[in-house]
Coordinates of C-alpha atoms in Angstrom, one line a residue:
Chain A
M348 CA 0.0 0.0 0.0
N349 CA 1.3 3.4 -1.0
R350 CA 0.3 5.4 2.0
I351 CA 0.4 9.2 2.5
E352 CA 1.7 9.8 6.0
P353 CA -1.1 11.6 7.9
G354 CA 0.1 14.9 9.3
P355 CA -1.3 17.2 12.0
R356 CA -3.9 18.6 9.7
T357 CA -4.8 15.5 7.7
T358 CA -5.3 13.0 10.6
V359 CA -9.0 12.4 10.7
R360 CA -10.1 12.9 14.3
R361 CA -13.8 12.8 14.3
L362 CA -14.9 9.2 13.5
R363 CA -11.3 8.3 12.9
E364 CA -12.2 4.8 11.5
R365 CA -13.4 6.7 8.4
G366 CA -9.9 8.2 7.8
E367 CA -8.0 6.8 4.7
Y368 CA -4.5 7.6 3.7
D369 CA -3.9 5.2 0.8
R370 CA -2.8 7.0 -2.3
E371 CA -4.6 4.8 -4.7
L372 CA -7.9 5.2 -2.8
I373 CA -7.4 9.0 -2.7
Y374 CA -6.7 9.1 -6.5
G375 CA -9.7 6.9 -7.1
I376 CA -12.0 9.4 -5.4
L377 CA -10.4 12.3 -7.2
D378 CA -10.7 10.6 -10.6
E379 CA -14.4 9.8 -10.1
A380 CA -15.2 13.4 -9.3
F381 CA -14.9 16.3 -11.7
V382 CA -15.8 19.3 -9.5
C383 CA -13.9 20.3 -6.4
H384 CA -14.2 23.1 -3.9
A385 CA -11.1 25.3 -3.6
A386 CA -10.8 27.9 -0.9
C387 CA -8.2 30.3 0.5
S388 CA -8.1 33.2 2.9
V389 CA -7.5 36.7 1.5
D390 CA -7.5 39.8 3.8
G391 CA -9.7 38.0 6.4
T392 CA -12.2 36.5 4.0
V393 CA -12.4 32.9 3.1
W394 CA -13.1 32.8 -0.7
M395 CA -14.4 29.5 -2.0
I396 CA -15.1 28.4 -5.6
P397 CA -16.5 25.2 -7.0
T398 CA -14.4 24.4 -10.1
A399 CA -13.4 21.6 -12.5
F400 CA -10.1 20.0 -12.0
G401 CA -7.8 17.3 -13.4
R402 CA -5.1 15.1 -12.0
D403 CA -1.6 14.5 -13.3
G404 CA 0.0 11.8 -11.1
D405 CA 0.5 13.3 -7.7
R406 CA -0.6 16.8 -8.7
L407 CA -4.1 18.2 -8.8
L408 CA -4.6 20.7 -11.7
L409 CA -7.0 23.7 -11.4
H410 CA -7.8 26.3 -14.0
G411 CA -9.7 29.5 -14.3
A412 CA -9.8 32.9 -15.8
A413 CA -6.4 34.7 -15.3
A414 CA -8.2 37.2 -13.0
N415 CA -9.9 34.5 -10.9
H416 CA -9.6 35.7 -7.3
V417 CA -8.9 32.4 -5.6
L418 CA -6.5 31.0 -8.2
K419 CA -4.7 34.3 -8.5
A420 CA -4.2 34.5 -4.7
A421 CA -3.1 30.9 -4.7
A422 CA -0.6 31.6 -7.5
Q423 CA 0.7 34.5 -5.4
G424 CA 1.3 32.1 -2.4
A425 CA -1.9 31.9 -0.5
E426 CA -2.4 28.3 0.8
L427 CA -5.2 26.4 -0.9
T428 CA -7.6 24.0 0.8
V429 CA -9.4 21.7 -1.6
N430 CA -12.2 19.3 -1.0
V431 CA -13.7 16.7 -3.4
M432 CA -16.9 15.1 -2.3
L433 CA -18.8 12.1 -3.8
T434 CA -22.2 11.4 -2.4
D435 CA -23.1 7.7 -2.5
G436 CA -26.3 7.5 -0.6
L437 CA -28.6 8.6 2.3
V438 CA -28.2 6.4 5.4
L439 CA -31.6 6.1 6.9
A440 CA -31.5 4.9 10.5
R441 CA -34.3 4.2 13.0
S442 CA -33.3 7.3 14.9
T443 CA -32.8 10.7 13.3
F444 CA -29.5 11.0 15.3
N445 CA -28.1 8.0 13.5
H446 CA -29.0 9.3 10.0
S447 CA -25.9 9.8 7.9
I448 CA -24.6 10.1 4.4
N449 CA -22.5 7.5 2.5
Y450 CA -19.7 9.5 0.9
R451 CA -16.1 9.6 -0.2
S452 CA -14.3 12.8 0.4
V453 CA -10.7 14.0 -0.1
T454 CA -9.2 17.1 1.5
I455 CA -5.9 18.6 0.4
F456 CA -3.9 21.5 1.8
G457 CA -1.0 23.0 -0.1
T458 CA 0.5 25.8 -2.1
V459 CA 0.3 25.8 -5.8
T460 CA 2.7 26.2 -8.7
D461 CA 1.5 28.6 -11.4
I462 CA 2.0 26.8 -14.7
T463 CA 3.1 29.4 -17.2
D464 CA 5.0 27.5 -19.9
P465 CA 2.7 27.3 -22.9
V466 CA 3.5 23.6 -23.6
D467 CA 3.0 22.6 -19.9
K468 CA -0.2 24.7 -19.8
T469 CA -1.6 23.1 -22.9
E470 CA -0.9 19.6 -21.5
A471 CA -2.5 20.5 -18.1
L472 CA -5.6 21.9 -19.8
E473 CA -5.8 18.7 -21.9
R474 CA -5.7 16.7 -18.6
I475 CA -8.5 18.8 -17.2
V476 CA -10.7 18.2 -20.3
E477 CA -9.9 14.5 -20.2
H478 CA -10.8 14.4 -16.5
M479 CA -14.1 15.9 -17.3
L480 CA -14.8 13.6 -20.3
P481 CA -12.3 11.0 -21.3
G482 CA -11.5 11.3 -25.1
R483 CA -12.9 14.8 -25.5
S484 CA -9.5 16.6 -25.8
V485 CA -8.9 14.7 -29.1
E486 CA -12.2 15.9 -30.6
A487 CA -12.1 19.6 -29.7
R488 CA -9.8 22.4 -31.0
P489 CA -6.9 22.9 -28.7
P490 CA -6.3 26.3 -27.1
S491 CA -4.7 29.1 -29.1
P492 CA -1.8 31.2 -27.7
S493 CA -4.3 34.0 -26.8
E494 CA -6.6 31.5 -25.1
L495 CA -3.7 30.2 -23.1
K496 CA -2.9 33.7 -21.9
Q497 CA -6.4 34.2 -20.7
T498 CA -6.3 31.1 -18.6
R499 CA -4.6 30.5 -15.4
V500 CA -3.5 26.9 -14.6
V501 CA -2.1 25.9 -11.3
S502 CA -0.9 22.6 -9.9
L503 CA -1.3 21.5 -6.3
P504 CA 0.7 18.7 -4.8
I505 CA -1.4 15.8 -3.5
E506 CA 0.8 15.5 -0.5
E507 CA -0.9 16.9 2.6
A508 CA -4.0 14.9 1.8
S509 CA -6.4 12.5 3.4
A510 CA -9.7 10.8 2.5
K511 CA -12.8 10.2 4.7
V512 CA -15.2 7.5 3.6
R513 CA -18.5 6.2 4.9
A514 CA -20.1 3.1 3.3
G515 CA -22.6 0.5 4.3
G516 CA -25.9 0.4 6.2
P517 CA -27.1 2.3 9.2
H518 CA -25.7 1.8 12.7
D519 CA -28.6 1.9 15.0
D520 CA -28.5 1.8 18.8
E521 CA -29.6 -1.6 20.2
P522 CA -32.8 -0.3 21.9
D523 CA -33.9 1.2 18.5
L524 CA -33.7 -2.0 16.6
G525 CA -37.2 -3.1 17.5
L526 CA -38.8 0.2 16.4
P527 CA -41.3 -0.2 13.5
V528 CA -39.2 2.0 11.2
W529 CA -37.7 1.0 7.9
A530 CA -34.0 1.4 7.9
G531 CA -31.4 1.1 5.2
V532 CA -29.7 3.1 2.4
L533 CA -31.1 5.1 -0.5
P534 CA -28.3 4.9 -3.1
L535 CA -27.5 8.0 -5.0
R536 CA -25.4 8.5 -8.1
M537 CA -24.8 11.0 -10.8
T538 CA -26.2 9.9 -14.2
A539 CA -25.8 11.4 -17.7
G540 CA -28.8 11.9 -19.9
A541 CA -28.9 11.8 -23.7
P542 CA -26.6 14.4 -25.3
I543 CA -28.4 17.6 -26.5
A544 CA -26.9 19.0 -29.7
D545 CA -26.2 22.8 -30.0
E546 CA -29.5 24.1 -31.1
E547 CA -28.3 27.5 -32.2
H548 CA -25.6 26.2 -34.5
P549 CA -26.2 22.5 -35.4
P550 CA -22.9 20.7 -35.1
G551 CA -21.1 19.6 -38.3
A552 CA -20.3 16.2 -36.9
P553 CA -22.4 13.4 -35.4
V554 CA -22.2 12.8 -31.7
S555 CA -19.2 10.5 -30.8
S556 CA -19.1 7.6 -28.4
T557 CA -17.0 9.8 -26.2
V558 CA -20.1 11.9 -25.5
D559 CA -22.8 9.3 -26.2
Q560 CA -21.4 6.6 -24.0
P561 CA -19.3 8.5 -21.5
A562 CA -16.8 6.3 -19.7
R563 CA -17.5 8.2 -16.5
W564 CA -21.2 7.7 -15.9
Chain B
M241 CA -38.8 40.1 -7.1
N242 CA -37.4 39.8 -3.6
R243 CA -33.8 40.7 -4.3
I244 CA -30.8 40.4 -2.0
E245 CA -28.7 43.6 -2.4
P246 CA -25.4 42.5 -3.8
G247 CA -22.5 43.6 -1.5
P248 CA -18.8 44.1 -2.1
R249 CA -18.2 40.3 -1.6
T250 CA -21.3 39.0 -3.3
T251 CA -21.3 41.0 -6.5
V252 CA -20.4 38.4 -9.2
R253 CA -17.4 40.0 -11.1
R254 CA -16.3 37.2 -13.4
L255 CA -19.0 36.6 -16.1
R256 CA -21.3 39.0 -14.3
E257 CA -24.2 38.0 -16.4
R258 CA -24.3 34.8 -14.5
G259 CA -24.8 36.6 -11.2
E260 CA -28.2 36.2 -9.6
Y261 CA -29.5 37.9 -6.5
D262 CA -33.2 36.9 -6.4
R263 CA -34.1 35.3 -3.0
E264 CA -36.5 32.8 -4.5
L265 CA -33.9 31.6 -7.0
I266 CA -31.2 31.3 -4.2
Y267 CA -33.6 29.4 -2.0
G268 CA -34.5 27.1 -4.9
I269 CA -30.9 26.1 -5.4
L270 CA -30.4 25.6 -1.7
D271 CA -33.5 23.4 -1.5
E272 CA -32.5 21.2 -4.3
A273 CA -29.1 20.4 -2.8
F274 CA -28.5 18.6 0.4
V275 CA -24.8 18.9 0.8
C276 CA -22.9 22.1 1.1
H277 CA -19.2 23.0 1.7
A278 CA -18.6 25.1 4.7
A279 CA -15.2 26.7 5.5
C280 CA -13.6 29.0 8.0
S281 CA -10.1 30.2 8.8
V282 CA -8.6 29.2 12.1
D283 CA -5.0 30.0 13.0
G284 CA -4.0 30.5 9.4
T285 CA -5.5 27.4 8.0
V286 CA -8.7 27.3 6.0
W287 CA -10.7 24.3 7.2
M288 CA -13.4 23.0 4.9
I289 CA -16.1 20.4 5.4
P290 CA -18.8 19.0 3.1
T291 CA -21.9 18.6 5.2
A292 CA -25.6 18.2 5.2
F293 CA -27.8 21.2 5.8
G294 CA -31.3 22.5 6.1
R295 CA -33.1 25.8 5.5
D296 CA -35.6 27.6 7.7
G297 CA -36.8 30.6 5.9
D298 CA -33.8 33.0 5.6
R299 CA -31.5 30.9 7.7
L300 CA -29.3 28.0 6.7
L301 CA -29.0 25.3 9.3
L302 CA -25.8 23.2 9.8
H303 CA -25.2 20.5 12.3
G304 CA -22.3 18.3 13.4
A305 CA -20.7 16.7 16.4
A306 CA -20.3 19.1 19.2
A307 CA -16.5 18.9 18.8
N308 CA -16.6 19.5 15.0
H309 CA -13.7 21.9 14.3
V310 CA -15.4 24.1 11.7
L311 CA -18.7 24.4 13.4
K312 CA -17.1 25.0 16.8
A313 CA -15.0 27.8 15.4
A314 CA -18.0 29.2 13.7
A315 CA -20.0 29.1 16.9
Q316 CA -17.1 30.9 18.6
G317 CA -17.3 33.7 16.1
A318 CA -15.2 32.7 13.1
E319 CA -16.9 33.9 9.8
L320 CA -18.2 31.0 7.7
T321 CA -18.2 30.8 3.9
V322 CA -20.6 28.3 2.5
N323 CA -21.0 27.2 -1.1
V324 CA -23.7 24.9 -2.5
M325 CA -23.2 23.6 -6.0
L326 CA -25.6 21.7 -8.4
T327 CA -24.0 20.3 -11.5
D328 CA -26.5 20.2 -14.4
G329 CA -24.3 19.2 -17.3
L330 CA -21.1 19.3 -19.3
V331 CA -21.0 22.0 -22.0
L332 CA -19.0 20.6 -24.9
A333 CA -17.9 23.3 -27.3
R334 CA -16.0 23.0 -30.5
S335 CA -12.9 24.4 -28.8
T336 CA -11.5 23.1 -25.5
F337 CA -11.4 26.8 -24.3
N338 CA -15.1 27.2 -24.6
H339 CA -15.9 24.0 -22.7
S340 CA -17.9 24.7 -19.6
I341 CA -20.2 23.3 -17.0
N342 CA -23.8 24.1 -16.5
Y343 CA -24.3 24.7 -12.8
R344 CA -26.3 26.5 -10.2
S345 CA -24.2 27.7 -7.3
V346 CA -24.8 29.8 -4.1
T347 CA -22.2 31.4 -1.9
I348 CA -23.0 32.8 1.5
F349 CA -20.8 34.7 3.9
G350 CA -21.7 35.2 7.6
T351 CA -21.4 34.5 11.2
V352 CA -23.6 31.9 12.8
T353 CA -25.8 31.6 15.9
D354 CA -25.2 28.6 18.0
I355 CA -28.6 27.0 18.6
T356 CA -28.6 25.7 22.2
D357 CA -32.2 25.7 23.3
P358 CA -33.4 22.0 23.2
V359 CA -36.7 22.8 21.5
D360 CA -35.1 25.1 18.9
K361 CA -32.4 22.5 18.3
T362 CA -34.9 19.6 17.9
E363 CA -36.8 21.7 15.4
A364 CA -33.6 22.6 13.5
L365 CA -32.5 19.0 13.3
E366 CA -36.0 18.1 12.0
R367 CA -35.5 20.7 9.3
I368 CA -32.2 19.2 8.3
V369 CA -33.6 15.6 8.1
E370 CA -36.6 17.0 6.1
H371 CA -34.2 18.8 3.8
M372 CA -32.3 15.5 3.2
L373 CA -35.5 13.4 2.6
P374 CA -38.9 15.1 2.9
G375 CA -41.2 13.1 5.3
R376 CA -38.4 11.2 7.0
S377 CA -38.5 13.1 10.3
V378 CA -42.0 11.8 11.0
E379 CA -40.8 8.2 10.5
A380 CA -37.6 8.1 12.6
R381 CA -37.2 8.4 16.4
P382 CA -36.6 12.0 17.4
P383 CA -33.4 12.9 19.3
S384 CA -33.1 12.2 23.0
P385 CA -31.7 14.9 25.4
S386 CA -28.3 13.2 25.4
E387 CA -28.2 13.1 21.6
L388 CA -29.1 16.8 21.5
K389 CA -26.2 17.5 23.7
Q390 CA -23.8 15.6 21.5
T391 CA -24.9 17.6 18.5
R392 CA -24.1 21.2 17.5
V393 CA -26.6 23.1 15.4
V394 CA -25.9 26.5 14.1
S395 CA -27.8 28.9 11.9
L396 CA -26.4 31.1 9.2
P397 CA -28.3 34.1 7.9
I398 CA -28.9 33.9 4.1
E399 CA -28.1 37.6 3.9
E400 CA -24.7 38.2 2.3
A401 CA -25.4 35.8 -0.5
S402 CA -25.5 35.4 -4.2
A403 CA -26.0 32.8 -6.9
K404 CA -24.1 32.1 -10.1
V405 CA -25.8 30.2 -12.8
R406 CA -24.8 28.8 -16.2
A407 CA -27.4 27.1 -18.4
G408 CA -27.9 26.3 -22.1
G409 CA -25.7 25.3 -24.9
P410 CA -22.0 26.1 -25.8
H411 CA -20.9 29.5 -26.9
D412 CA -18.4 28.9 -29.7
D413 CA -16.4 31.5 -31.5
E414 CA -17.6 32.3 -35.0
P415 CA -14.5 30.8 -36.8
D416 CA -15.0 27.5 -34.9
L417 CA -18.6 27.0 -35.9
G418 CA -17.6 25.2 -39.1
L419 CA -15.3 22.7 -37.4
P420 CA -16.3 19.0 -37.8
V421 CA -16.8 18.7 -34.0
W422 CA -20.0 17.7 -32.3
A423 CA -21.0 20.4 -29.8
G424 CA -23.8 20.5 -27.2
V425 CA -24.6 19.5 -23.7
L426 CA -24.3 16.3 -21.8
P427 CA -27.0 16.6 -19.1
L428 CA -26.1 15.3 -15.6
R429 CA -28.3 14.7 -12.6
M430 CA -28.3 13.0 -9.3
T431 CA -30.6 9.9 -9.3
A432 CA -31.7 7.6 -6.5
G433 CA -31.5 3.9 -6.9
A434 CA -33.8 1.3 -5.2
P435 CA -33.6 1.4 -1.4
I436 CA -31.4 -1.2 0.2
A437 CA -32.9 -2.5 3.5
D438 CA -30.5 -2.8 6.6
E439 CA -29.0 -6.3 6.0
E440 CA -27.6 -6.7 9.5
H441 CA -30.9 -6.0 11.2
P442 CA -33.8 -6.4 8.8
P443 CA -36.2 -3.5 9.5
G444 CA -39.5 -4.1 11.3
A445 CA -41.5 -2.0 8.9
P446 CA -41.9 -2.0 5.1
V447 CA -40.2 0.7 3.1
S448 CA -42.3 3.8 2.9
S449 CA -43.1 6.0 -0.1
T450 CA -41.0 8.7 1.6
V451 CA -38.0 6.5 0.9
D452 CA -39.2 4.5 -2.1
Q453 CA -40.5 7.5 -4.1
P454 CA -38.3 10.3 -2.9
A455 CA -39.8 13.7 -3.7
R456 CA -36.3 15.0 -4.3
W457 CA -35.0 12.8 -7.1

């Protein structure tokens, strides 16, 4: 097992049996998600954005407009906190107290590297598009030099990181087990619907299997 | 229209046409989601948790273990930043640059009120359970005095708040419209599967329509 050593900020304290530090498990969660929440503190305010991301080995890749407040502050040295959350189901116990959510979550703390080299930047953006929809970066036109300039791409080391996972059925207290209440799990998952072609400008190519049969969902 | 006056921190600057300040629209997004991300800064670190929530009129309700770091800091006066994000689809343009996500997102800044009165706390927890699964709070056993003590519940005013929304098809640049690339939207939504009864302790009641035909999904 390739384990990330839990540090003072990444040791799961509440419900510590849910803490996970295996690198493959953490990468698996990151790769299944495509939106993360990134936050940093600037002048006393915590700014938070939901944003798409990619992964290149042990680096998380984030992008946004060059002027994006959070990414700009991060590029200038502000520490970033990132969380990725997958919701797998509602855990319905016999007591409201024991209700819970089945989830897989990853938290990362770190400072980013601003990716400015056009070749590296292009490759990182390709990774982000591939993370969103595998195969899509081959279909769409790659970024022009001007588009690259308008985009900020940063990489965050997946080093000070940990996962927290809850799975399985409800854990009811013994005295509640006899209550006439249904208990179990309502599974939840993200699903893709049928692709909707651009109505304003009908596309000049048929829908590909990349889009029609997405590997992700 | 019941508008929240945009303030210096809630005026959407990037892509400002996506900024929304209508209270009903903001509430609609909050009510469709059931997990939010809450963050605050403590001793130079931004701590972020994904967590369930509820809404009572113009207040967001959050709960957690009494010792939960983020909620405890918030109860002691640290400002909270909350984001709720609904992902509606992948926007697949002819260029990778114009790829986007259809989403509805709400950000709230504020300081919380620690709800300590047992009656108010019970009511707030009921709201959170109802937010997660409408009708469920009537089925499950309500919290005992000891369970109430183990739980922290805080309320955050939905006052310094704004929404950001992207909907519809791709916006390609004119010169790209002729490219032989399929363009459009891949819709995404959360779906519930068939309920899975507690295997360890088979429930003493059949599954209810609350669980089997959830109003939410």
